[in-house]
Tab-separated table of C-alpha atoms and ligand atoms in Angstrom:
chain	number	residue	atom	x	y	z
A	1	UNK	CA	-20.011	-30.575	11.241
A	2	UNK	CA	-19.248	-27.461	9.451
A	3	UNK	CA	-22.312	-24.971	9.340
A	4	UNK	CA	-21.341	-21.820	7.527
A	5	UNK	CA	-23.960	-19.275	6.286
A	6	UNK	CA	-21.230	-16.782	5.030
A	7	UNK	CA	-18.337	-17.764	1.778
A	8	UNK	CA	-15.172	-19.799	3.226
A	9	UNK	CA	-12.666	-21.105	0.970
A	10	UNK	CA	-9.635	-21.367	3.761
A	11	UNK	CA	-11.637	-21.862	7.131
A	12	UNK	CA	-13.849	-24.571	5.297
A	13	UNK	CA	-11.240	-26.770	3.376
A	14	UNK	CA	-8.758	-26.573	6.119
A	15	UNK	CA	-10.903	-28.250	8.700
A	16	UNK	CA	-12.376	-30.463	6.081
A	17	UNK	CA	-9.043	-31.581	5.159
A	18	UNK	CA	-7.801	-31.630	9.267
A	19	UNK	CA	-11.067	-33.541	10.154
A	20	UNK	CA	-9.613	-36.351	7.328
A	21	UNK	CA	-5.849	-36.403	8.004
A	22	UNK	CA	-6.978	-37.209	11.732
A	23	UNK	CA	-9.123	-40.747	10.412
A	24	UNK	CA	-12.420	-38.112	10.522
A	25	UNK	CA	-15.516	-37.133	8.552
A	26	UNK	CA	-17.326	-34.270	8.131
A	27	UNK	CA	-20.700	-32.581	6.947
A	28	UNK	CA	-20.935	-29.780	5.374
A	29	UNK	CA	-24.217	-27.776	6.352
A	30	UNK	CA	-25.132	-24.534	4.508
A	31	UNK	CA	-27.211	-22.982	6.662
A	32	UNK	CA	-29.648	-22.281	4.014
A	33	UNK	CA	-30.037	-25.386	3.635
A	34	UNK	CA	-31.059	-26.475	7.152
A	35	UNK	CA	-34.213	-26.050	8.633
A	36	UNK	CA	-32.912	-23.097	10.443
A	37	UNK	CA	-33.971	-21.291	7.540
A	38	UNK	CA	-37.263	-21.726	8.244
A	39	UNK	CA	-36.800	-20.299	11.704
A	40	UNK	CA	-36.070	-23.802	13.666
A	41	UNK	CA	-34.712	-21.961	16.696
A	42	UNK	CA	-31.156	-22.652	17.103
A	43	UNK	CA	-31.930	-24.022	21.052
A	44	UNK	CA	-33.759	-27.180	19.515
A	45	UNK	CA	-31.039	-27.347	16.753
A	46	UNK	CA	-28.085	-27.433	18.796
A	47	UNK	CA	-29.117	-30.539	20.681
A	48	UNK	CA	-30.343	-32.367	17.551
A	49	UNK	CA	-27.198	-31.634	16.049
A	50	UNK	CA	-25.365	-32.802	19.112
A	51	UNK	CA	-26.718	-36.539	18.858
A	52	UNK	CA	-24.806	-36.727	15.621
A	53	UNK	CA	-21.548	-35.148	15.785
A	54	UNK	CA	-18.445	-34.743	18.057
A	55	UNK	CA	-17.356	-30.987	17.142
A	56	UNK	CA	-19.100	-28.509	15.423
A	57	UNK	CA	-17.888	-25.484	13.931
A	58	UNK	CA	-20.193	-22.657	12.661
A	59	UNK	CA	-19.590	-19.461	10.559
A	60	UNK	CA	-22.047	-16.710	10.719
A	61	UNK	CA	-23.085	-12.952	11.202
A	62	UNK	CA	-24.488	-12.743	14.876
A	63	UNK	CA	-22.068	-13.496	17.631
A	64	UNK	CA	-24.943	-14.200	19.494
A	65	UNK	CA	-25.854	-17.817	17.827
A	66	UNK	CA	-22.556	-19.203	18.002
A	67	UNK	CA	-22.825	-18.494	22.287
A	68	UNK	CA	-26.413	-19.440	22.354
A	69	UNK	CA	-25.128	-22.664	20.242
A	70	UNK	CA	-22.897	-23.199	22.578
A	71	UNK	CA	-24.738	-22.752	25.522
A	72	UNK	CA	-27.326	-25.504	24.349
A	73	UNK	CA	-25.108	-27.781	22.627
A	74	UNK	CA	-23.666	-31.068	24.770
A	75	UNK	CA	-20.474	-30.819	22.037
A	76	UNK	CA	-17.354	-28.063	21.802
A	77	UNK	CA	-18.426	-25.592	19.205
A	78	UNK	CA	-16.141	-23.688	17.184
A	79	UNK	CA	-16.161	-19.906	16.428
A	80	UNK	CA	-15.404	-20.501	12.453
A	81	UNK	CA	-15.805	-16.820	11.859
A	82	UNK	CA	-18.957	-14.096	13.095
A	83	UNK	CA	-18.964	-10.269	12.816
A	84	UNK	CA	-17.256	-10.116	15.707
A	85	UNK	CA	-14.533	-12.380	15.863
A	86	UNK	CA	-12.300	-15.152	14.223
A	87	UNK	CA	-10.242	-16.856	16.869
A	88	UNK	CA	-9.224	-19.569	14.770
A	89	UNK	CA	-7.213	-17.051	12.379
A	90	UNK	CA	-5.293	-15.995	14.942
A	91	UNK	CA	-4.563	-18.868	16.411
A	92	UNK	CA	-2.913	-20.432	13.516
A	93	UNK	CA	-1.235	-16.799	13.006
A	94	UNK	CA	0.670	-17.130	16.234
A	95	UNK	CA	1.396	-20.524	15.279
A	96	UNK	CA	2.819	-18.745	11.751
A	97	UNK	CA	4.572	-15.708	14.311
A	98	UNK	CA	5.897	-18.491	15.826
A	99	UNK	CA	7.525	-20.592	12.967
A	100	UNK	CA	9.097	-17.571	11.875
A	101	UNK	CA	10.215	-15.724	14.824
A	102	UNK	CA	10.739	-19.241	17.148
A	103	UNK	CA	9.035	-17.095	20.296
A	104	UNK	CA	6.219	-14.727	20.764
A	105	UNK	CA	8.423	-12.780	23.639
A	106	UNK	CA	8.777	-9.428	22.959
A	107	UNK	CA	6.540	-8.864	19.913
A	108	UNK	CA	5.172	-5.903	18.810
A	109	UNK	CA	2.300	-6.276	15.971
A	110	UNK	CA	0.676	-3.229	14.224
A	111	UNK	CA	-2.909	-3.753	13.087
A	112	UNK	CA	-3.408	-1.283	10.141
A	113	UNK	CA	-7.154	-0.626	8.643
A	114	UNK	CA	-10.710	-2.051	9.806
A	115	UNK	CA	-10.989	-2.578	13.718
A	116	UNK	CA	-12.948	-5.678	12.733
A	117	UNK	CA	-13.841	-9.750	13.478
A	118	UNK	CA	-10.301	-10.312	12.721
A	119	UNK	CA	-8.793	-7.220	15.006
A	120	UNK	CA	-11.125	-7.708	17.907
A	121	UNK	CA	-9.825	-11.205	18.111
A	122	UNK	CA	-5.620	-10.315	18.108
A	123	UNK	CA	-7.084	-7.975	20.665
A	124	UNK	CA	-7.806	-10.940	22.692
A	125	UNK	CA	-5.039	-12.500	21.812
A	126	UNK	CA	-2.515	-9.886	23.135
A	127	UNK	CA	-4.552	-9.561	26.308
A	128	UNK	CA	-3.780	-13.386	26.928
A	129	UNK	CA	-0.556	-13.301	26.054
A	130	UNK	CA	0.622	-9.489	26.870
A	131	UNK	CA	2.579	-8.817	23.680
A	132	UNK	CA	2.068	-5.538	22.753
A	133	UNK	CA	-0.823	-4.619	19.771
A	134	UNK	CA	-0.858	-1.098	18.099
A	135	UNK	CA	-3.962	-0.064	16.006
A	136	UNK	CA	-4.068	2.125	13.349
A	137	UNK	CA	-7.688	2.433	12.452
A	138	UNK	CA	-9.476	5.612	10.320
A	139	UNK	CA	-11.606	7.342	13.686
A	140	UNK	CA	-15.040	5.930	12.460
A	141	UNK	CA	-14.001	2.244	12.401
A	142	UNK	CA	-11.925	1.336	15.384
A	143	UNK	CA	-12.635	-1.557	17.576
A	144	UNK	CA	-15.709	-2.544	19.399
A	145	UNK	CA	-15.372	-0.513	22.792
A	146	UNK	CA	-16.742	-3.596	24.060
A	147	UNK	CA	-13.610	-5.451	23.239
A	148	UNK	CA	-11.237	-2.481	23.914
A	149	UNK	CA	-12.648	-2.041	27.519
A	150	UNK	CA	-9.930	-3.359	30.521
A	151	UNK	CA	-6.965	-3.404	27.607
A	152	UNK	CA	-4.310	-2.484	29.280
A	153	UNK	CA	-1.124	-0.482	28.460
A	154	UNK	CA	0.213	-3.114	25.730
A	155	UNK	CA	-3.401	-2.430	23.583
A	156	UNK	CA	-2.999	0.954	21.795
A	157	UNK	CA	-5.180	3.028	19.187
A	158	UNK	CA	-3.666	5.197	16.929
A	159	UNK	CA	-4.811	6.728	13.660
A	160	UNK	CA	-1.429	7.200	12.077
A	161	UNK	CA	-0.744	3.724	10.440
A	162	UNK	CA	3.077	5.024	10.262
A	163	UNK	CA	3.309	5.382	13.937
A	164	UNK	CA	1.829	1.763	14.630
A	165	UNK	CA	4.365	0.197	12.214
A	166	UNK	CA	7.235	2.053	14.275
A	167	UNK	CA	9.572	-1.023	15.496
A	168	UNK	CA	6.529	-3.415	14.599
A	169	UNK	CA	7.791	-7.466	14.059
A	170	UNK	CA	4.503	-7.526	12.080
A	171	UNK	CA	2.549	-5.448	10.371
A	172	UNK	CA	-1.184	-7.212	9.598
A	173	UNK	CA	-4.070	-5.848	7.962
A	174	UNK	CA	-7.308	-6.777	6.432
A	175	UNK	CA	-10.106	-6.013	3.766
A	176	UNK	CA	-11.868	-2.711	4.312
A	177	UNK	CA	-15.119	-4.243	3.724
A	178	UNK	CA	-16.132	-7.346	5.634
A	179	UNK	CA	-18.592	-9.874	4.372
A	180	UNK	CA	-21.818	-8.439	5.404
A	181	UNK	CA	-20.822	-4.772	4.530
A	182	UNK	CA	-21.148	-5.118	0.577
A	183	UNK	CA	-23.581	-1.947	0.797
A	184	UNK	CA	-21.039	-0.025	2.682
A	185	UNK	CA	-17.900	-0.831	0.589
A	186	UNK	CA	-18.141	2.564	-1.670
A	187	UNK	CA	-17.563	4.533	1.117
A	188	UNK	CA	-15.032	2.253	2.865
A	189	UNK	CA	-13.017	2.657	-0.282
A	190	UNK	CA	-12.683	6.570	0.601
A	191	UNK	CA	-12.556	6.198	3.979
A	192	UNK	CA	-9.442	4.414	4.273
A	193	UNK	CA	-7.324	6.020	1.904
A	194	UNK	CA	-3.918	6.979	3.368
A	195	UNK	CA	-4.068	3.229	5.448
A	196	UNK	CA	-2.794	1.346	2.944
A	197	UNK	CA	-0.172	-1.394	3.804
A	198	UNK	CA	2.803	-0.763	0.530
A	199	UNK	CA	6.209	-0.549	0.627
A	200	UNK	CA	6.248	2.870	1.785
A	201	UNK	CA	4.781	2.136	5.043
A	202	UNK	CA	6.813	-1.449	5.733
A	203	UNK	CA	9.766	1.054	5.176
A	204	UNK	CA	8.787	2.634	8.433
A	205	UNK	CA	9.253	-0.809	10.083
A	206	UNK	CA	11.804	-3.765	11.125
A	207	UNK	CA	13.616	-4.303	8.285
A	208	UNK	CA	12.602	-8.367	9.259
A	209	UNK	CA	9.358	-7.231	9.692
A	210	UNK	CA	6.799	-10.182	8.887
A	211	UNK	CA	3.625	-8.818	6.775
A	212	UNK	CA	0.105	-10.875	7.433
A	213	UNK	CA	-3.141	-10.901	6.226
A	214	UNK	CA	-5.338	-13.831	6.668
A	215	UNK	CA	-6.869	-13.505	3.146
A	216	UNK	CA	-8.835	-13.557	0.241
A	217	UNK	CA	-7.043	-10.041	-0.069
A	218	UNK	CA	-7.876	-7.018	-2.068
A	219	UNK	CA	-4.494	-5.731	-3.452
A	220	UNK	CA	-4.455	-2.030	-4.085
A	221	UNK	CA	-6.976	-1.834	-1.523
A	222	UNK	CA	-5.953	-2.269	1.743
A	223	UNK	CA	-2.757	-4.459	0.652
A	224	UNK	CA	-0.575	-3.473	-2.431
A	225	UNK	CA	0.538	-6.105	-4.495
A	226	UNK	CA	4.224	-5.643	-4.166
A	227	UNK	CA	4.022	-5.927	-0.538
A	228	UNK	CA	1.477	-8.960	-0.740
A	229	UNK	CA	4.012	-10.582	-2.933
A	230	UNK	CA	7.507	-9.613	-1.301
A	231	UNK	CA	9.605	-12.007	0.432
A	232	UNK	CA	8.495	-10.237	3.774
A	233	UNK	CA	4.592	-11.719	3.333
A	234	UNK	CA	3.451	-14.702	5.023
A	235	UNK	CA	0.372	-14.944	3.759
A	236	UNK	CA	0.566	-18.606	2.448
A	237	UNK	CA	2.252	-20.265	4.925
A	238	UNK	CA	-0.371	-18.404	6.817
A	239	UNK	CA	-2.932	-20.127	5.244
A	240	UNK	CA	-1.810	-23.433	5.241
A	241	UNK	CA	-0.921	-23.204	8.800
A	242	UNK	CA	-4.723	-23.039	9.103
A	243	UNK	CA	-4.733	-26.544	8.617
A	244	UNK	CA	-2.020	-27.852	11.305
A	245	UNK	CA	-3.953	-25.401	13.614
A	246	UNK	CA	-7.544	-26.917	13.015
A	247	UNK	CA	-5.872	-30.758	13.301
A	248	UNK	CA	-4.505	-29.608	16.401
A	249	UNK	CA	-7.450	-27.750	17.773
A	250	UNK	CA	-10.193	-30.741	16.765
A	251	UNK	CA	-7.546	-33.109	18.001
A	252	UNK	CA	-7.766	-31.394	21.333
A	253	UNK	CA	-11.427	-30.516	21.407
A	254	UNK	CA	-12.608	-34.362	20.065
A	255	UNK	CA	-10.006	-37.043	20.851
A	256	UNK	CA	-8.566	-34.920	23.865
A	257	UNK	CA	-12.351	-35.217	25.155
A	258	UNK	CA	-12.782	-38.806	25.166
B	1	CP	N1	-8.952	-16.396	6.335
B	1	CP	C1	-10.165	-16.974	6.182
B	1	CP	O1	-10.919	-17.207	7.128
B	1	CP	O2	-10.459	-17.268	4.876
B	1	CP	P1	-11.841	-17.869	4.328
B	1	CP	O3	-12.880	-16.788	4.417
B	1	CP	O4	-11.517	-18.269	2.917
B	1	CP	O5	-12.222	-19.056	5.183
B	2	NVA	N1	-12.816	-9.505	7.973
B	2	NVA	C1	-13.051	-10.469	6.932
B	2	NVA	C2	-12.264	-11.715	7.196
B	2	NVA	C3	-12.448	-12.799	6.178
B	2	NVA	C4	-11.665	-14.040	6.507
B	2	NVA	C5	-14.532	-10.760	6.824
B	2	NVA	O1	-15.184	-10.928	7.858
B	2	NVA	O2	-15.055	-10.784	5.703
Protein backbone atom coordinates (compact mmCIF):
# COMPACT_ATOMS: atom_id res chain seq x y z
CA UNK A 1 0.00 0.00 0.00
CA UNK A 2 1.04 3.42 -0.84
CA UNK A 3 -0.75 6.15 1.39
CA UNK A 4 0.47 9.58 0.44
CA UNK A 5 -1.36 12.79 1.55
CA UNK A 6 1.35 15.12 -0.03
CA UNK A 7 2.21 15.24 -4.40
CA UNK A 8 4.77 12.30 -5.46
CA UNK A 9 5.57 11.76 -8.94
CA UNK A 10 9.15 9.81 -8.28
CA UNK A 11 8.58 8.19 -4.72
CA UNK A 12 5.04 6.96 -5.96
CA UNK A 13 5.75 5.46 -9.50
CA UNK A 14 9.00 4.03 -8.46
CA UNK A 15 7.59 1.74 -5.84
CA UNK A 16 4.55 1.19 -7.93
CA UNK A 17 6.64 0.08 -10.68
CA UNK A 18 9.28 -1.98 -8.00
CA UNK A 19 6.17 -3.54 -6.27
CA UNK A 20 5.34 -5.00 -10.17
CA UNK A 21 8.79 -5.94 -11.51
CA UNK A 22 9.00 -8.13 -8.19
CA UNK A 23 5.42 -10.32 -9.31
CA UNK A 24 3.57 -7.53 -6.75
CA UNK A 25 0.50 -5.30 -6.49
CA UNK A 26 -0.21 -2.30 -5.02
CA UNK A 27 -2.96 0.25 -3.76
CA UNK A 28 -2.79 3.45 -4.02
CA UNK A 29 -4.51 5.30 -0.97
CA UNK A 30 -4.88 9.13 -0.97
CA UNK A 31 -5.28 9.87 2.30
CA UNK A 32 -8.14 12.04 1.59
CA UNK A 33 -9.70 9.54 0.49
CA UNK A 34 -9.59 7.18 3.50
CA UNK A 35 -11.55 7.39 6.40
CA UNK A 36 -8.71 8.99 8.15
CA UNK A 37 -10.11 12.03 6.90
CA UNK A 38 -12.80 11.86 8.97
CA UNK A 39 -10.56 11.51 11.99
CA UNK A 40 -10.40 7.43 12.10
CA UNK A 41 -7.42 7.49 14.45
CA UNK A 42 -4.47 6.14 12.79
CA UNK A 43 -4.07 3.30 15.93
CA UNK A 44 -7.33 1.49 14.60
CA UNK A 45 -6.14 2.14 10.96
CA UNK A 46 -2.86 0.69 11.11
CA UNK A 47 -4.09 -2.72 12.16
CA UNK A 48 -6.99 -2.75 9.66
CA UNK A 49 -4.63 -1.93 7.12
CA UNK A 50 -2.28 -4.61 8.31
CA UNK A 51 -4.84 -7.58 7.59
CA UNK A 52 -4.53 -6.61 3.97
CA UNK A 53 -1.14 -5.81 2.98
CA UNK A 54 2.53 -6.95 3.40
CA UNK A 55 4.41 -3.40 3.31
CA UNK A 56 3.12 -0.18 3.58
CA UNK A 57 4.63 2.96 2.73
CA UNK A 58 3.15 6.38 3.75
CA UNK A 59 3.97 10.04 2.77
CA UNK A 60 2.89 12.78 4.99
CA UNK A 61 3.50 16.05 7.09
CA UNK A 62 3.80 14.82 10.82
CA UNK A 63 6.68 12.55 11.60
CA UNK A 64 4.70 11.56 14.32
CA UNK A 65 2.02 9.25 12.27
CA UNK A 66 4.42 7.43 10.34
CA UNK A 67 6.10 6.19 14.15
CA UNK A 68 2.74 5.90 15.69
CA UNK A 69 1.89 3.79 12.32
CA UNK A 70 4.51 1.93 12.93
CA UNK A 71 4.24 1.30 16.36
CA UNK A 72 0.62 -0.19 15.83
CA UNK A 73 1.05 -1.79 12.62
CA UNK A 74 1.97 -5.87 12.58
CA UNK A 75 3.72 -4.94 8.87
CA UNK A 76 7.25 -2.89 8.00
CA UNK A 77 6.18 0.61 7.22
CA UNK A 78 8.01 2.82 5.06
CA UNK A 79 9.02 6.50 5.66
CA UNK A 80 7.91 7.62 1.89
CA UNK A 81 8.62 11.19 2.77
CA UNK A 82 7.36 13.54 6.21
CA UNK A 83 8.58 17.04 7.20
CA UNK A 84 11.21 15.63 8.73
CA UNK A 85 12.81 13.13 6.78
CA UNK A 86 13.11 11.06 3.47
CA UNK A 87 15.30 8.06 4.04
CA UNK A 88 14.41 6.44 0.98
CA UNK A 89 16.07 9.40 -1.15
CA UNK A 90 19.07 8.89 0.30
CA UNK A 91 19.26 5.59 0.21
CA UNK A 92 19.00 5.24 -3.45
CA UNK A 93 21.50 8.40 -3.54
CA UNK A 94 24.26 6.38 -1.99
CA UNK A 95 23.33 3.69 -4.20
CA UNK A 96 23.79 6.61 -7.19
CA UNK A 97 27.34 7.87 -5.03
CA UNK A 98 28.09 4.53 -5.35
CA UNK A 99 27.64 3.69 -9.13
CA UNK A 100 29.61 6.60 -9.84
CA UNK A 101 32.35 6.74 -7.43
CA UNK A 102 32.47 2.52 -6.93
CA UNK A 103 32.99 3.28 -2.86
CA UNK A 104 31.60 5.61 -0.33
CA UNK A 105 35.27 5.70 1.52
CA UNK A 106 36.48 8.91 1.85
CA UNK A 107 33.58 11.11 0.69
CA UNK A 108 33.02 14.42 1.42
CA UNK A 109 29.33 15.81 0.44
CA UNK A 110 28.33 19.53 0.80
CA UNK A 111 24.65 20.14 1.50
CA UNK A 112 23.94 23.70 0.15
CA UNK A 113 20.39 25.54 1.02
CA UNK A 114 17.31 24.33 3.27
CA UNK A 115 18.41 22.17 6.40
CA UNK A 116 15.28 20.18 5.60
CA UNK A 117 13.39 16.40 5.35
CA UNK A 118 15.92 15.68 2.80
CA UNK A 119 19.17 17.16 4.87
CA UNK A 120 18.14 15.81 8.22
CA UNK A 121 18.11 12.43 6.63
CA UNK A 122 22.00 12.55 4.82
CA UNK A 123 22.56 13.71 8.35
CA UNK A 124 21.70 10.31 9.41
CA UNK A 125 23.18 8.88 6.83
CA UNK A 126 26.75 10.20 7.47
CA UNK A 127 26.36 9.40 11.15
CA UNK A 128 25.93 5.63 10.05
CA UNK A 129 28.37 5.59 7.77
CA UNK A 130 31.02 8.40 9.05
CA UNK A 131 31.68 10.10 5.71
CA UNK A 132 32.03 13.49 6.26
CA UNK A 133 28.72 16.08 5.58
CA UNK A 134 29.27 19.93 5.37
CA UNK A 135 26.17 22.26 5.55
CA UNK A 136 25.81 25.39 4.15
CA UNK A 137 22.48 26.63 5.33
CA UNK A 138 21.23 30.66 5.51
CA UNK A 139 21.33 31.03 9.83
CA UNK A 140 17.43 30.87 10.10
CA UNK A 141 17.01 27.48 8.37
CA UNK A 142 19.62 25.03 9.45
CA UNK A 143 18.86 21.62 10.66
CA UNK A 144 16.60 20.42 13.35
CA UNK A 145 18.92 20.65 16.56
CA UNK A 146 17.17 17.59 17.29
CA UNK A 147 18.87 15.82 14.48
CA UNK A 148 22.20 17.77 14.79
CA UNK A 149 22.54 16.78 18.54
CA UNK A 150 25.57 13.85 19.19
CA UNK A 151 26.95 14.64 15.35
CA UNK A 152 30.19 14.29 15.67
CA UNK A 153 33.28 15.91 14.06
CA UNK A 154 32.45 14.59 10.36
CA UNK A 155 28.77 16.72 10.64
CA UNK A 156 29.59 20.44 10.07
CA UNK A 157 27.44 23.77 9.71
CA UNK A 158 28.61 26.45 7.82
CA UNK A 159 26.90 29.43 6.24
CA UNK A 160 29.33 30.01 3.43
CA UNK A 161 28.07 27.57 0.66
CA UNK A 162 31.71 28.19 -0.97
CA UNK A 163 33.46 26.84 1.99
CA UNK A 164 31.21 23.57 2.14
CA UNK A 165 31.89 22.86 -1.57
CA UNK A 166 35.79 23.13 -0.74
CA UNK A 167 37.18 19.51 -1.90
CA UNK A 168 33.40 18.28 -1.87
CA UNK A 169 32.86 14.74 -4.22
CA UNK A 170 29.27 16.09 -4.20
CA UNK A 171 27.66 18.99 -3.95
CA UNK A 172 23.56 18.36 -3.27
CA UNK A 173 20.94 20.75 -2.72
CA UNK A 174 17.26 21.12 -2.64
CA UNK A 175 14.10 23.42 -3.16
CA UNK A 176 13.96 26.37 -0.80
CA UNK A 177 10.42 25.79 -0.14
CA UNK A 178 9.22 22.37 0.92
CA UNK A 179 5.75 21.08 0.32
CA UNK A 180 3.90 22.40 3.22
CA UNK A 181 5.69 25.87 3.18
CA UNK A 182 3.75 27.37 0.04
CA UNK A 183 2.87 30.45 2.43
CA UNK A 184 6.44 30.91 3.30
CA UNK A 185 8.02 30.63 -0.21
CA UNK A 186 8.12 34.67 -0.83
CA UNK A 187 10.38 35.07 1.76
CA UNK A 188 12.43 31.89 1.19
CA UNK A 189 13.06 33.32 -2.23
CA UNK A 190 15.05 36.33 -0.44
CA UNK A 191 16.35 34.48 2.11
CA UNK A 192 18.49 32.29 0.23
CA UNK A 193 19.94 34.42 -2.23
CA UNK A 194 23.75 34.08 -2.44
CA UNK A 195 23.12 29.87 -1.87
CA UNK A 196 22.58 29.12 -5.13
CA UNK A 197 24.20 25.91 -6.61
CA UNK A 198 25.68 27.45 -10.53
CA UNK A 199 28.70 27.06 -12.08
CA UNK A 200 30.37 29.55 -10.08
CA UNK A 201 30.13 27.69 -6.95
CA UNK A 202 30.89 23.90 -8.54
CA UNK A 203 34.06 25.89 -9.67
CA UNK A 204 35.04 25.99 -6.05
CA UNK A 205 34.88 22.15 -6.04
CA UNK A 206 36.43 18.68 -7.41
CA UNK A 207 36.69 19.18 -10.77
CA UNK A 208 34.78 15.32 -10.77
CA UNK A 209 32.58 16.64 -8.45
CA UNK A 210 29.06 14.80 -8.76
CA UNK A 211 26.00 17.44 -8.45
CA UNK A 212 22.54 15.89 -6.83
CA UNK A 213 19.29 16.92 -6.19
CA UNK A 214 16.57 14.48 -5.67
CA UNK A 215 14.01 16.58 -7.65
CA UNK A 216 11.19 18.13 -9.04
CA UNK A 217 13.82 21.09 -9.06
CA UNK A 218 13.38 24.77 -9.30
CA UNK A 219 16.18 25.99 -11.69
CA UNK A 220 17.26 29.53 -11.05
CA UNK A 221 16.17 28.96 -7.66
CA UNK A 222 18.16 26.97 -5.67
CA UNK A 223 19.70 25.01 -8.84
CA UNK A 224 20.71 26.91 -12.10
CA UNK A 225 19.94 25.33 -15.16
CA UNK A 226 23.37 25.01 -16.58
CA UNK A 227 24.51 23.18 -13.64
CA UNK A 228 21.20 20.99 -13.50
CA UNK A 229 21.95 20.14 -17.04
CA UNK A 230 25.90 19.72 -17.16
CA UNK A 231 27.53 16.50 -17.56
CA UNK A 232 28.50 16.76 -13.75
CA UNK A 233 24.48 16.26 -12.64
CA UNK A 234 23.13 13.06 -11.65
CA UNK A 235 19.92 13.89 -11.22
CA UNK A 236 18.30 11.21 -13.53
CA UNK A 237 20.13 8.39 -12.90
CA UNK A 238 19.27 9.60 -9.48
CA UNK A 239 15.88 9.18 -10.02
CA UNK A 240 15.68 6.09 -11.63
CA UNK A 241 17.90 4.57 -9.13
CA UNK A 242 14.83 5.18 -6.94
CA UNK A 243 13.42 2.31 -8.44
CA UNK A 244 16.32 -0.47 -8.03
CA UNK A 245 16.42 0.98 -4.43
CA UNK A 246 12.60 0.47 -3.61
CA UNK A 247 12.80 -3.31 -5.43
CA UNK A 248 15.57 -3.89 -3.24
CA UNK A 249 14.24 -2.39 -0.08
CA UNK A 250 10.46 -4.15 -0.48
CA UNK A 251 12.38 -7.20 -1.55
CA UNK A 252 14.08 -7.14 1.80
CA UNK A 253 11.29 -5.82 3.96
CA UNK A 254 8.42 -8.43 2.24
CA UNK A 255 10.02 -11.55 0.73
CA UNK A 256 13.16 -11.24 3.12
CA UNK A 257 10.32 -11.48 5.95
CA UNK A 258 8.71 -14.58 5.03
N1 LIG B 1 12.47 12.94 -4.96
C1 LIG B 1 11.17 12.69 -4.66
O1 LIG B 1 10.81 12.18 -3.60
O2 LIG B 1 10.31 13.06 -5.66
P1 LIG B 1 8.71 12.99 -5.61
O3 LIG B 1 8.23 14.07 -4.68
O4 LIG B 1 8.30 13.21 -7.04
O5 LIG B 1 8.30 11.62 -5.11
N1 LIG C 1 12.21 18.90 0.47
C1 LIG C 1 11.27 18.55 -0.56
C2 LIG C 1 11.61 17.21 -1.13
C3 LIG C 1 10.68 16.73 -2.20
C4 LIG C 1 11.04 15.37 -2.72
C5 LIG C 1 9.86 18.57 0.00
O1 LIG C 1 9.65 18.07 1.11
O2 LIG C 1 8.97 19.13 -0.65
Amino acid sequence: GLMFDKASTRTRVSFEVAMGRLGGQTLFLSKADTQMSRDEPVKDTARVLSRYLDVLAVRTYAQALVEEMARWASIPIINALTDMYHPCQILSDLMTVKEKRGTLDNLKVAWIGDGNNVAHSWINAARILGFKLVLACPPAYTPDPVVMKGCGREITLVTDPVEAVQDADIINTDVWASMGQEKERGKRLADFQGFQVNASLVSKAKPDVLIMHCLPAHRSEEISEEVLEGDRSAVFDQAENKMHLHQALLEMLVIGNK
